[in-house]
Short mmCIF file of C-alpha atoms in Angstrom, two decimals:
data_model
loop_
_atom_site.label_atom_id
_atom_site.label_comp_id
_atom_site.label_asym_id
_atom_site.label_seq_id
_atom_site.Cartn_x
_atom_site.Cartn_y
_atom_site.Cartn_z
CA UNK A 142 67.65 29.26 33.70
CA UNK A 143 65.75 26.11 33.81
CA UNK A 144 63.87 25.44 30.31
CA UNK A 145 60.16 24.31 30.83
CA UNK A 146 59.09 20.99 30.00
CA UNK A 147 56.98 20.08 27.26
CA UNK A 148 54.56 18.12 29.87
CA UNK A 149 54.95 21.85 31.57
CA UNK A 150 53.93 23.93 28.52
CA UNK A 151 50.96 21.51 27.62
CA UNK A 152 50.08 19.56 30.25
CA UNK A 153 48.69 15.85 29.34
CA UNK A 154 45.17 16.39 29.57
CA UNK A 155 44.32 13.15 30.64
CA UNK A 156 45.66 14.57 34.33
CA UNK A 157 43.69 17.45 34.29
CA UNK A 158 42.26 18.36 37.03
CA UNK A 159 37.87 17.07 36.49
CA UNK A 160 35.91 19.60 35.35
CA UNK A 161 33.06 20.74 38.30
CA UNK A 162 29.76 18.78 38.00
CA UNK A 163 26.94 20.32 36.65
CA UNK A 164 24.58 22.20 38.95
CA UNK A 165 21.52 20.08 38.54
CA UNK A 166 18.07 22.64 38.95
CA UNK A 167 15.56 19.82 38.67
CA UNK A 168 14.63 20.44 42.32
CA UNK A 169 13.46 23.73 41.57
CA UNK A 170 9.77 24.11 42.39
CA UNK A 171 7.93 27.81 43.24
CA UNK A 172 4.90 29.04 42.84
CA UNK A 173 3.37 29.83 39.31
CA UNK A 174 1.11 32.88 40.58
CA UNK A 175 4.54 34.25 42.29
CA UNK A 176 5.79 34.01 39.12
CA UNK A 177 3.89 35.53 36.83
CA UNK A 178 3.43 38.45 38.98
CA UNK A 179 7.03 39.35 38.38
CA UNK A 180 7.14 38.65 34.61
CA UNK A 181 5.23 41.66 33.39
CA UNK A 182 9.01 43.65 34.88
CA UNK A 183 11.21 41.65 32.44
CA UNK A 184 13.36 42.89 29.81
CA UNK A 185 11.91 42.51 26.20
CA UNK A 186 15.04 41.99 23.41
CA UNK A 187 17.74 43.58 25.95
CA UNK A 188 21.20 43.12 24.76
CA UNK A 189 21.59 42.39 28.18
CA UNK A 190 20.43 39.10 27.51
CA UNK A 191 19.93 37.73 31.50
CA UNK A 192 17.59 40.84 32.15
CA UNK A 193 15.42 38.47 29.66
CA UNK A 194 14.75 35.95 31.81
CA UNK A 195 13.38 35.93 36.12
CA UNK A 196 15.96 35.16 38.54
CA UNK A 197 15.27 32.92 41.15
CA UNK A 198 17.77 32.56 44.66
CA UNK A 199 17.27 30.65 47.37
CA UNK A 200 16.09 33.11 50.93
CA UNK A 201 18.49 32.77 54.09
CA UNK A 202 14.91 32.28 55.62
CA UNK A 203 13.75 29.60 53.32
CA UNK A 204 11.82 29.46 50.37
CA UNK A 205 13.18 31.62 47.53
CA UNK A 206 12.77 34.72 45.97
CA UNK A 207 12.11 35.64 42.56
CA UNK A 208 13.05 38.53 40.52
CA UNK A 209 12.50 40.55 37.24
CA UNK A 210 13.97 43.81 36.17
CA UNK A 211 14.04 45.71 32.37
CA UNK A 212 17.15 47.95 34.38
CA UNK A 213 14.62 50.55 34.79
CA UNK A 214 12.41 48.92 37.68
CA UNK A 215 12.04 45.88 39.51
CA UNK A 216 9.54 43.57 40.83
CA UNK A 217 10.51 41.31 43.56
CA UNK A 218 8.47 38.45 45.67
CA UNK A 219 9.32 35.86 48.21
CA UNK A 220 7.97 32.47 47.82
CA UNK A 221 7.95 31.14 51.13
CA UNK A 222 6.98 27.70 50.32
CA UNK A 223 9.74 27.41 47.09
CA UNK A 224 12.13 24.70 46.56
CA UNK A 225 15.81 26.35 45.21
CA UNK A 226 18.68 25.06 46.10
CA UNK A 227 20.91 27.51 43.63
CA UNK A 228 20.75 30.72 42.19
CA UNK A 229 19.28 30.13 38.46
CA UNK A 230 18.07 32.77 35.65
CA UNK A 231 15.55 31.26 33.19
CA UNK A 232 14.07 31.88 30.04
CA UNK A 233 9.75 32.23 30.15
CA UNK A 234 8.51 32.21 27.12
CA UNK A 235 4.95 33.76 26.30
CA UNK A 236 3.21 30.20 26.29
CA UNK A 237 4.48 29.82 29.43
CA UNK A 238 3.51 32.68 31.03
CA UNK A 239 0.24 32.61 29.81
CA UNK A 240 0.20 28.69 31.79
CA UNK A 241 1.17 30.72 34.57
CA UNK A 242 -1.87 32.66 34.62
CA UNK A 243 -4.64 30.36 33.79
CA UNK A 244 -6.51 29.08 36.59
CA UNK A 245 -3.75 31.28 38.95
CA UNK A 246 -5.62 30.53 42.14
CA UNK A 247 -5.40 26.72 41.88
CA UNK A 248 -2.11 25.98 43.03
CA UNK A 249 -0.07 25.84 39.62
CA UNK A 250 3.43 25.41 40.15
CA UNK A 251 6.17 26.19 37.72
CA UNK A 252 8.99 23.38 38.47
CA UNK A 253 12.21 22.06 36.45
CA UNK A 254 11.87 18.43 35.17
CA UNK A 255 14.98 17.38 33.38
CA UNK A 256 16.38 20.53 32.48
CA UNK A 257 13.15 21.71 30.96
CA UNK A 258 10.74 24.37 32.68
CA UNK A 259 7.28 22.83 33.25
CA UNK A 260 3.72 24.34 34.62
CA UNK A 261 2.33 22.12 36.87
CA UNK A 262 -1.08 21.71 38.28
CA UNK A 263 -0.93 18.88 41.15
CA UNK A 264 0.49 15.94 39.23
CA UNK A 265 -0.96 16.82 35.63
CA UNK A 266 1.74 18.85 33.30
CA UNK A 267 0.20 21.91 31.81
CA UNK A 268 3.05 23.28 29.83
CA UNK A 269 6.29 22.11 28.76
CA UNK A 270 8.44 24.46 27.65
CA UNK A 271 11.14 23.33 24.81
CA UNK A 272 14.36 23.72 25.01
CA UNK A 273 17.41 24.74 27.74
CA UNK A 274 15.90 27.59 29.95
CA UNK A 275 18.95 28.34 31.95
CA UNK A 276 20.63 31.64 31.19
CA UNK A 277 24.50 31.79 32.09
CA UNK A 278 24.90 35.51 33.49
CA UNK A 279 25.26 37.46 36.98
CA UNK A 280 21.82 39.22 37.62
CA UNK A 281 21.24 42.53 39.58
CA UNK A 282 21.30 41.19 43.39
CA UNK A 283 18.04 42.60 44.52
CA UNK A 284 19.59 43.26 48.14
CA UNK A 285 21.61 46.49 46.67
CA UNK A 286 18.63 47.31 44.22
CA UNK A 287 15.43 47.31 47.33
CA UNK A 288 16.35 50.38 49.37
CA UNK A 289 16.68 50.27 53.28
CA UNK A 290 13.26 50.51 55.67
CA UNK A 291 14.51 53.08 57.38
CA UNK A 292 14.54 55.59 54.56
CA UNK A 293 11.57 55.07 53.32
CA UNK A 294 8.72 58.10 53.14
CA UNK A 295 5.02 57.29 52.35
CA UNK A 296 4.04 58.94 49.28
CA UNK A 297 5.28 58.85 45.38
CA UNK A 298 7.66 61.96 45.58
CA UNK A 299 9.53 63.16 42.17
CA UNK A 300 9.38 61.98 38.49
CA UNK A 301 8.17 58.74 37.64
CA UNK A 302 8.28 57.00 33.99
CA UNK A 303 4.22 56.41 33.56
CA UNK A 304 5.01 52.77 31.69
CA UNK A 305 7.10 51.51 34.91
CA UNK A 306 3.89 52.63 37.20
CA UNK A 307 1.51 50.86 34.99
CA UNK A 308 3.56 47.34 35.13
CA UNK A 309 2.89 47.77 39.04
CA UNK A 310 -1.10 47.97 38.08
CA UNK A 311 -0.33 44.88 35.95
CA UNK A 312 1.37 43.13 39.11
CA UNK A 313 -1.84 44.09 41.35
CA UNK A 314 -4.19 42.41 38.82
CA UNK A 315 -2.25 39.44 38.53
CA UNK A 316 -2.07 39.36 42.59
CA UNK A 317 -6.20 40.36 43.03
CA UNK A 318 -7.98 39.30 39.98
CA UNK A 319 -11.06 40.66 41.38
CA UNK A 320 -11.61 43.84 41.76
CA UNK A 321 -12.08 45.71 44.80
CA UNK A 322 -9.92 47.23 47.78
CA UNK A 323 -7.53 44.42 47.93
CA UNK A 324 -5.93 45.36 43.78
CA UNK A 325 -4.27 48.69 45.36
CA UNK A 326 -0.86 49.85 45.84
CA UNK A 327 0.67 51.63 48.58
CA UNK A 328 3.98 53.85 47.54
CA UNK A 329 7.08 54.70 49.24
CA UNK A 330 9.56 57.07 48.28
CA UNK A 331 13.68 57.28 49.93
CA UNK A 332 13.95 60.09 51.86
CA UNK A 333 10.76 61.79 50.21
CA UNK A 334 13.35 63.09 47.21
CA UNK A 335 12.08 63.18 44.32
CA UNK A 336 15.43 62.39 42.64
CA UNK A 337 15.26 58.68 44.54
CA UNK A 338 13.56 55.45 43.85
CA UNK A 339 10.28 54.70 44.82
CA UNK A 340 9.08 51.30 46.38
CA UNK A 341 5.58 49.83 45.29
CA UNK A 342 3.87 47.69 47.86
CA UNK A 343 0.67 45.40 46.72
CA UNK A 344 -2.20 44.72 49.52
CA UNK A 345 -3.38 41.66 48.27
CA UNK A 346 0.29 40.56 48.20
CA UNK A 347 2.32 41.88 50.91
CA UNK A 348 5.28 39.40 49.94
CA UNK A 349 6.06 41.61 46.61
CA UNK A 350 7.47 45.04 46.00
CA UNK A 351 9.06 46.82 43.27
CA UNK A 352 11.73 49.46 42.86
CA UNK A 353 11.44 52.30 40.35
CA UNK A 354 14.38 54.26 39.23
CA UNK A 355 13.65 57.82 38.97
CA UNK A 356 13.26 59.75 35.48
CA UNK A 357 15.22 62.89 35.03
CA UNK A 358 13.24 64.48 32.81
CA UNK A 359 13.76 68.09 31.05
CA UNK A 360 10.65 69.37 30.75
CA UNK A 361 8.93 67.59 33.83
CA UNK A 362 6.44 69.54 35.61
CA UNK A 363 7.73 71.14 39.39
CA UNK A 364 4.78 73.27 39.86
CA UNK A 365 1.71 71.27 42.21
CA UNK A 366 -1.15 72.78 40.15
CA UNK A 367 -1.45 74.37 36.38
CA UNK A 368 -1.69 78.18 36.35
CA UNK A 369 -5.65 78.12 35.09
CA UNK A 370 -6.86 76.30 38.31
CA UNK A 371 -5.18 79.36 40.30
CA UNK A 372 -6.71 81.90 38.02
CA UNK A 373 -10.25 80.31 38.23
CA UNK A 374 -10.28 80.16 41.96
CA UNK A 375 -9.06 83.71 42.33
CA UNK A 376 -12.58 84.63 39.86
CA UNK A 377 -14.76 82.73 42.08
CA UNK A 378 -13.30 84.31 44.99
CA UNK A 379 -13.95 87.77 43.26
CA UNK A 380 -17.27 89.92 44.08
CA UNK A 381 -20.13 89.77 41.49
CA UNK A 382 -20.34 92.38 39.39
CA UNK A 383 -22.62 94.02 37.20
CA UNK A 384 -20.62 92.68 34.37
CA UNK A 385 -21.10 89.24 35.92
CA UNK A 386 -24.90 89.53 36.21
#
């Protein structure tokens, strides 16, 4: 049996193999207002720590497409003008958000400038936000989460967590800040079950939807009306009595 080498066992690191560059981000560039319409579905404190942050991927079709999910639902947009060249999660803090949504229909861009996430408005910085905002982890791909056309059914069908509907209201007022007909939402449900996700759709931005996961919940309520709206009509439908006069 041949005995292994020292060199072998612990090879000289000075041959090692070089380590992979860095993946360099500082190209990213994508549109604040598509941005912060998808922060109000990010994780707060999860101890999955990348559900923390918005993903952003580059699109087959160009541009790239942003993400946020607590796990629970998702909000999803394509920015059709974005520059991404690789997949990157990143940290938003408050202050930035809150850059994000000043002035949201003037253009601001949220962009990477030396490994630092920035809020830009043409060439004058807004925001800088300290410190490293990449997040090392794998992130829900948003192809398996956003349910095929095909099986989707207008119309919310089943039980819905109320909290998850009312980030979708958030979303619509961050897309329409005036309001009127545009800051509405059009829902979807797969298959019409009411044990399946829904899909939110906003008018005033037909690029975005979210996915809600379904809430199994023991005491939810199967029955279309309560039993005193029955019991009234069936007294107004009775004949007058004397009694009644």
């Amino acid at each position: 049996m041949k005995i292994a080498s020292a060199a072998e066992i612990a090879p000289d690191a000075s041959k090692a193999a070089p380590a992979a560059p860095a993946i360099s981000h500082d190209k990213l560039r994508v549109s604040a207002k598509l941005v912060a319409l998808v922060t109000p579905f990010m994780a707060t404190s999860d101890i999955r720590y990348y559900l923390n942050g918005i993903s952003i991927r580059p699109h087959p079709a160009g541009g790239a497409v942003i993400c946020a999910t607590n796990g629970h639902v998702l909000g999803a947009v394509h920015d059709r003008s974005a520059i991404c060249e690789h997949d990157v999660i990143l940290t938003i803090t408050p202050a930035t958000v809150a850059a994000l949504k000043a002035r949201i229909n003037n253009g601001r861009e949220l962009v990477l400038r030396h490994g630092r996430v920035a809020v830009m408005e043409g060439p004058t910085e807004i925001a800088l936000q300290p410190g490293n905002p990449v997040v090392e982890g794998i992130f829900p791909a948003y192809q398996k989460v956003i349910p095929p056309a095909e099986r989707l059914v207008p119309g919310l069908a089943g039980h819905y967590n109320t909290a998850y509907i009312a980030l979708v209201d958030v979303a619509a007022k961050i897309a329409c800040p005036k309001a009127g007909p545009s800051r509405s939402a059009t829902f979807f449900s797969v298959d019409g079950k009411p044990d399946t996700s829904a899909v939110a759709r906003l008018a005033a931005e037909p690029d975005f939807i979210a996915v809600l996961m379904p809430q199994r919940a023991a005491d939810a309520v199967d029955d279309a009306l309560p039993l005193w709206v029955a019991a009234a009509r069936v007294k107004q439908a009775a004949p007058a009595t004397a009694a009644d006069a």
